[in-house]
Short mmCIF file of C-alpha atoms in Angstrom, two decimals:
data_model
loop_
_atom_site.label_atom_id
_atom_site.label_comp_id
_atom_site.label_asym_id
_atom_site.label_seq_id
_atom_site.Cartn_x
_atom_site.Cartn_y
_atom_site.Cartn_z
CA MET A 32 22.37 4.64 7.07
CA ASN A 33 24.69 2.09 5.51
CA GLN A 34 24.10 1.62 1.77
CA ASP A 35 24.81 -2.10 2.24
CA THR A 36 21.69 -2.33 4.42
CA ALA A 37 19.62 -0.58 1.77
CA THR A 38 20.96 -2.90 -0.93
CA MET A 39 20.14 -5.97 1.16
CA LEU A 40 16.54 -4.87 1.76
CA ALA A 41 16.09 -3.90 -1.90
CA ASN A 42 17.36 -7.31 -2.99
CA ARG A 43 14.98 -9.06 -0.61
CA ARG A 44 12.06 -7.13 -2.09
CA PHE A 45 13.20 -7.78 -5.66
CA LYS A 46 13.52 -11.54 -5.07
CA GLY A 47 10.64 -11.95 -2.61
CA MET A 48 13.01 -13.35 -0.01
CA VAL A 49 13.08 -12.98 3.77
CA GLY A 50 15.97 -12.64 6.19
CA GLU A 51 17.14 -11.74 9.64
CA PRO A 52 16.58 -8.44 11.48
CA LEU A 53 18.93 -5.62 10.58
CA THR A 54 22.36 -5.51 12.17
CA GLU A 55 22.43 -1.72 11.86
CA LYS A 56 18.97 -0.70 13.05
CA PRO A 57 17.43 2.74 12.55
CA GLN A 58 16.73 4.21 15.98
CA ASP A 59 14.31 6.98 15.09
CA PHE A 60 11.99 8.19 12.34
CA SER A 61 14.61 10.36 10.64
CA SER A 62 17.08 7.51 10.17
CA ALA A 63 14.31 5.09 9.16
CA TRP A 64 13.05 7.59 6.56
CA VAL A 65 16.53 7.98 5.09
CA LEU A 66 16.95 4.20 4.89
CA GLN A 67 13.50 3.71 3.36
CA GLN A 68 14.35 6.21 0.62
CA GLN A 69 17.71 4.51 0.00
CA VAL A 70 15.93 1.16 -0.31
CA ALA A 71 13.41 2.67 -2.73
CA GLN A 72 16.12 4.18 -4.93
CA THR A 73 18.10 0.94 -4.99
CA TYR A 74 15.01 -1.17 -5.71
CA CYS A 75 13.97 1.10 -8.57
CA GLN A 76 17.39 0.58 -10.14
CA LEU A 77 17.21 -3.20 -9.67
CA ALA A 78 13.68 -3.55 -11.01
CA GLN A 79 13.97 -0.77 -13.61
CA THR A 80 10.86 0.86 -12.21
CA HIS A 81 9.85 4.03 -10.38
CA ILE A 82 7.82 5.12 -7.39
CA GLY A 83 4.21 5.07 -8.55
CA GLY A 84 2.53 6.20 -5.37
CA TRP A 85 2.40 5.90 -1.59
CA LYS A 86 0.70 4.12 1.27
CA CYS A 87 -0.03 6.09 4.43
CA VAL A 88 -2.38 6.76 7.32
CA LEU A 89 -2.69 9.88 9.43
CA PRO A 90 0.22 10.11 11.86
CA THR A 91 -0.26 9.81 15.59
CA LYS A 92 1.82 11.42 18.34
CA SER A 93 4.07 8.37 18.37
CA THR A 94 3.94 6.92 14.84
CA THR A 95 4.31 8.25 11.30
CA MET A 96 3.35 5.62 8.75
CA LEU A 97 4.07 5.87 5.03
CA ALA A 98 5.94 3.94 2.35
CA PRO A 99 6.41 4.12 -1.43
CA LEU A 100 4.50 1.97 -3.92
CA PHE A 101 6.42 0.74 -6.95
CA GLU A 102 4.93 0.89 -10.43
CA ASN A 103 6.11 -2.59 -11.43
CA THR A 104 4.00 -4.15 -8.66
CA VAL A 105 0.74 -2.39 -9.53
CA TYR A 106 -1.96 -4.62 -11.04
CA ASP A 107 -4.66 -2.67 -12.86
CA LEU A 108 -8.00 -4.50 -13.21
CA SER A 109 -6.28 -7.74 -14.15
CA SER A 110 -8.15 -11.01 -13.61
CA SER A 111 -5.19 -12.48 -11.72
CA CYS A 112 -2.57 -11.10 -9.40
CA SER A 113 0.80 -12.64 -8.54
CA LEU A 114 2.26 -12.47 -5.01
CA PHE A 115 5.41 -13.62 -3.31
CA GLU A 116 4.50 -16.17 -0.65
CA THR A 117 4.90 -15.46 3.04
CA PRO A 118 6.93 -18.21 4.80
CA ASN A 119 4.80 -20.74 6.70
CA GLU A 120 1.61 -19.15 5.37
CA PRO A 121 -0.47 -21.11 2.82
CA MET A 122 -2.76 -18.16 2.02
CA ALA A 123 -2.31 -14.89 0.17
CA LEU A 124 -2.28 -11.80 2.39
CA VAL A 125 -4.22 -8.71 1.27
CA GLU A 126 -5.72 -5.56 2.76
CA PRO A 127 -9.00 -4.12 1.40
CA GLU A 128 -8.50 -0.41 0.74
CA ILE A 129 -9.57 2.60 -1.32
CA VAL A 130 -7.04 4.21 -3.66
CA THR A 131 -6.86 7.83 -4.77
CA VAL A 132 -5.38 8.32 -8.26
CA PHE A 133 -3.95 11.69 -9.29
CA ASP A 134 -4.31 12.97 -12.84
CA ARG A 135 -2.36 16.22 -12.35
CA ASP A 136 1.04 17.03 -10.92
CA LEU A 137 1.39 18.73 -7.54
CA PRO A 138 4.96 20.05 -7.76
CA VAL A 139 6.98 21.14 -4.76
CA LYS A 140 6.21 24.72 -3.70
CA ASP A 141 6.82 26.93 -0.68
CA GLN A 142 3.22 27.16 0.51
CA ALA A 143 1.15 24.23 1.73
CA TYR A 144 -1.41 22.80 -0.67
CA THR A 145 -5.03 23.32 0.36
CA GLU A 146 -7.51 20.46 0.40
CA GLN A 147 -9.26 22.04 -2.58
CA GLU A 148 -6.04 22.19 -4.59
CA ILE A 149 -5.39 18.53 -3.81
CA ASP A 150 -8.97 17.54 -4.68
CA ASN A 151 -8.62 19.33 -8.03
CA ALA A 152 -5.58 17.18 -8.86
CA ILE A 153 -7.38 13.88 -8.20
CA GLY A 154 -8.68 11.99 -11.22
CA SER A 155 -10.41 8.98 -9.70
CA THR A 156 -11.17 6.99 -6.57
CA ARG A 157 -11.07 3.20 -6.90
CA LEU A 158 -11.37 -0.01 -4.98
CA ALA A 159 -7.98 -1.49 -4.15
CA LEU A 160 -6.14 -4.29 -2.40
CA GLU A 161 -2.74 -3.87 -0.83
CA LEU A 162 -0.62 -6.99 -1.36
CA MET A 163 1.34 -7.89 1.75
CA GLN A 164 4.66 -9.56 2.58
CA SER A 165 7.32 -8.88 5.19
CA ARG A 166 10.93 -9.34 4.15
CA TYR A 167 11.81 -10.40 7.72
CA GLN A 168 11.79 -14.05 8.79
CA ASN A 169 10.04 -13.17 12.06
CA PRO A 170 8.27 -9.84 11.44
CA ASP A 171 6.80 -9.69 14.95
CA GLU A 172 10.31 -9.56 16.38
CA VAL A 173 11.61 -6.51 14.50
CA SER A 174 11.23 -2.90 15.55
CA TYR A 175 8.74 -0.53 13.94
CA PHE A 176 11.59 1.42 12.35
CA GLU A 177 12.97 -1.77 10.76
CA ALA A 178 9.52 -2.52 9.33
CA PHE A 179 9.20 1.09 8.16
CA SER A 180 12.54 0.86 6.36
CA ASP A 181 11.31 -2.26 4.55
CA GLY A 182 8.11 -0.62 3.32
CA LEU A 183 5.64 -1.68 6.02
CA LEU A 184 4.82 -5.11 4.57
CA ASN A 185 3.93 -3.78 1.13
CA GLN A 186 4.66 -5.90 -1.94
CA GLY A 187 2.24 -4.31 -4.36
CA VAL A 188 -1.24 -2.97 -5.04
CA TYR A 189 -4.22 -4.26 -7.01
CA LEU A 190 -6.38 -1.52 -8.55
CA GLY A 191 -10.06 -2.33 -8.91
CA PRO A 192 -12.93 -0.45 -10.56
CA GLU A 193 -13.74 3.19 -9.95
CA VAL A 194 -16.11 3.96 -7.13
CA ASN A 195 -19.59 5.09 -8.17
CA ILE A 196 -19.19 8.83 -8.72
CA ASP A 197 -22.68 9.48 -7.31
CA LEU A 198 -21.50 8.35 -3.87
CA SER A 199 -19.94 10.86 -1.48
CA LEU A 200 -16.59 10.41 0.18
CA GLU A 201 -18.47 10.04 3.45
CA ALA A 202 -20.13 6.91 2.01
CA MET A 203 -16.65 5.42 1.86
CA SER A 204 -16.08 5.81 5.59
CA GLN A 205 -18.13 2.73 6.49
CA PHE A 206 -19.77 -0.06 4.49
CA GLN A 207 -20.55 -3.78 4.43
CA LEU A 208 -17.46 -5.64 3.22
CA SER A 209 -18.08 -9.12 1.85
CA ILE A 210 -15.25 -11.41 0.74
CA LYS A 211 -16.24 -14.79 -0.71
CA THR A 212 -14.67 -17.57 -2.73
CA HIS A 213 -16.02 -18.65 -6.10
CA ASP A 214 -17.59 -21.64 -4.32
CA GLY A 215 -19.49 -19.35 -1.97
CA ASP A 216 -17.34 -19.82 1.12
CA ILE A 217 -17.50 -16.67 3.23
CA ILE A 218 -14.09 -15.33 4.22
CA LEU A 219 -15.40 -12.10 5.73
CA ASP A 220 -18.79 -10.40 5.87
CA LYS A 221 -19.16 -7.44 8.22
CA VAL A 222 -19.50 -3.68 8.49
CA VAL A 223 -16.07 -2.06 8.29
CA THR A 224 -14.81 1.46 8.99
CA HIS A 225 -11.87 3.33 7.53
CA PRO A 226 -9.04 3.68 10.11
CA ASN A 227 -9.13 7.48 9.73
CA ASN A 228 -12.94 7.52 9.25
CA HIS A 229 -12.41 8.97 5.75
CA PRO A 230 -10.31 7.63 2.86
CA ARG A 231 -8.91 11.00 1.79
CA VAL A 232 -7.80 12.84 4.95
CA ALA A 233 -4.43 11.07 4.95
CA VAL A 234 -3.95 12.06 1.29
CA TYR A 235 -4.13 15.73 2.30
CA TRP A 236 -1.52 15.11 4.99
CA LEU A 237 0.76 13.09 2.69
CA VAL A 238 0.95 15.70 -0.07
CA ASN A 239 2.26 18.34 2.31
CA PHE A 240 4.50 15.95 4.25
CA LEU A 241 6.24 15.10 0.97
CA ARG A 242 6.26 18.73 -0.17
CA GLU A 243 8.20 19.68 2.97
CA ARG A 244 10.82 17.08 1.93
CA GLU A 245 11.10 18.34 -1.66
CA ILE A 246 9.02 15.47 -3.08
CA GLY A 247 6.15 16.26 -5.43
CA ILE A 248 3.15 14.29 -6.64
CA LYS A 249 3.11 13.21 -10.28
CA ALA A 250 0.06 12.56 -12.42
CA GLY A 251 -0.73 8.85 -12.32
CA MET A 252 0.42 8.35 -8.74
CA LYS A 253 -1.77 6.26 -6.47
CA VAL A 254 -2.26 6.68 -2.72
CA ILE A 255 -3.79 4.09 -0.39
CA THR A 256 -4.67 5.18 3.13
CA GLY A 257 -5.25 2.17 5.34
CA SER A 258 -7.09 -1.13 5.45
CA TYR A 259 -10.76 -1.42 6.33
CA ALA A 260 -10.22 -4.89 7.79
CA GLY A 261 -6.55 -5.37 8.60
CA ILE A 262 -4.80 -8.22 6.79
CA VAL A 263 -7.19 -10.75 5.25
CA LYS A 264 -6.07 -14.25 4.28
CA VAL A 265 -7.47 -15.47 0.96
CA PRO A 266 -6.78 -18.66 -1.04
CA TYR A 267 -4.43 -18.94 -3.99
CA ASP A 268 -5.50 -20.24 -7.40
CA ALA A 269 -9.23 -19.63 -6.97
CA PRO A 270 -11.37 -16.58 -7.81
CA VAL A 271 -12.14 -14.41 -4.78
CA ASN A 272 -14.90 -11.77 -4.84
CA PHE A 273 -14.62 -8.53 -2.86
CA THR A 274 -17.82 -6.50 -2.49
CA TYR A 275 -17.49 -3.06 -0.88
CA GLY A 276 -21.18 -2.41 -0.14
CA GLU A 277 -22.60 0.08 -2.64
CA LEU A 278 -19.12 1.17 -3.71
CA GLY A 279 -18.58 -1.73 -6.10
CA SER A 280 -17.05 -5.18 -6.38
CA MET A 281 -14.20 -7.05 -8.04
CA THR A 282 -13.10 -10.65 -8.50
CA VAL A 283 -9.42 -11.59 -8.44
CA THR A 284 -7.46 -14.85 -8.62
CA PHE A 285 -4.22 -14.78 -6.65
CA THR A 286 -1.27 -16.82 -7.87
CA ARG A 287 2.14 -17.55 -6.40
CA LYS A 288 5.20 -15.72 -7.64
CA GLY A 289 8.46 -17.66 -7.43
CA ASN A 290 10.57 -16.48 -4.50
CA GLY A 291 14.26 -15.98 -5.22
#
């Protein structure tokens, strides 16, 4: 793909700006993957950061979904979290998720990693929020491969507390998710289910997908594997509490980051 396209998308991400659909559009997964990696490399140079993890879900017959997470947009247990605004949207956009954090490297090798080898490299499992923003003016009008190239709406990740170690991974497949404002207004309160029915199965897939492309996992990398409730709109400038059933809870205040 054209490096000019990658530079444009990287600049949009860096400045929190939106723009028109791509003139040179990727037509398949291979070209979209190449462009996404060019965007990531260019953004890392602009922001003086590095890839600190990945977002993904299990692929289907028609769709492979993954994108890099950048270390400079990871918020770790902070009381507030700054987002670029989405045009014509007065609320902050987040996705409630679970994050897997590695504490050992999984370098590239010839043989596939087993689930046990991957489990042994994981240091913690934590509550998380994916922070969302499209860099397209009208995101519903662009192709999936254009969205993929731009990082699938990601603008960062908030890392919450560790999940109770006495709870099994199966306990993370479904729970009561409650999201409330500091004043007690209920934003969401319902039983939710992980899109792959398990927060770790996509991690196993991701490690070997990347291995096949000569990309390893580094200690400290984070992987999120899909929202339990799609995109949730929450207010700016007011504490919002997220309770994930027995898994834990966190309170975050979202603030606006200056676009441009």
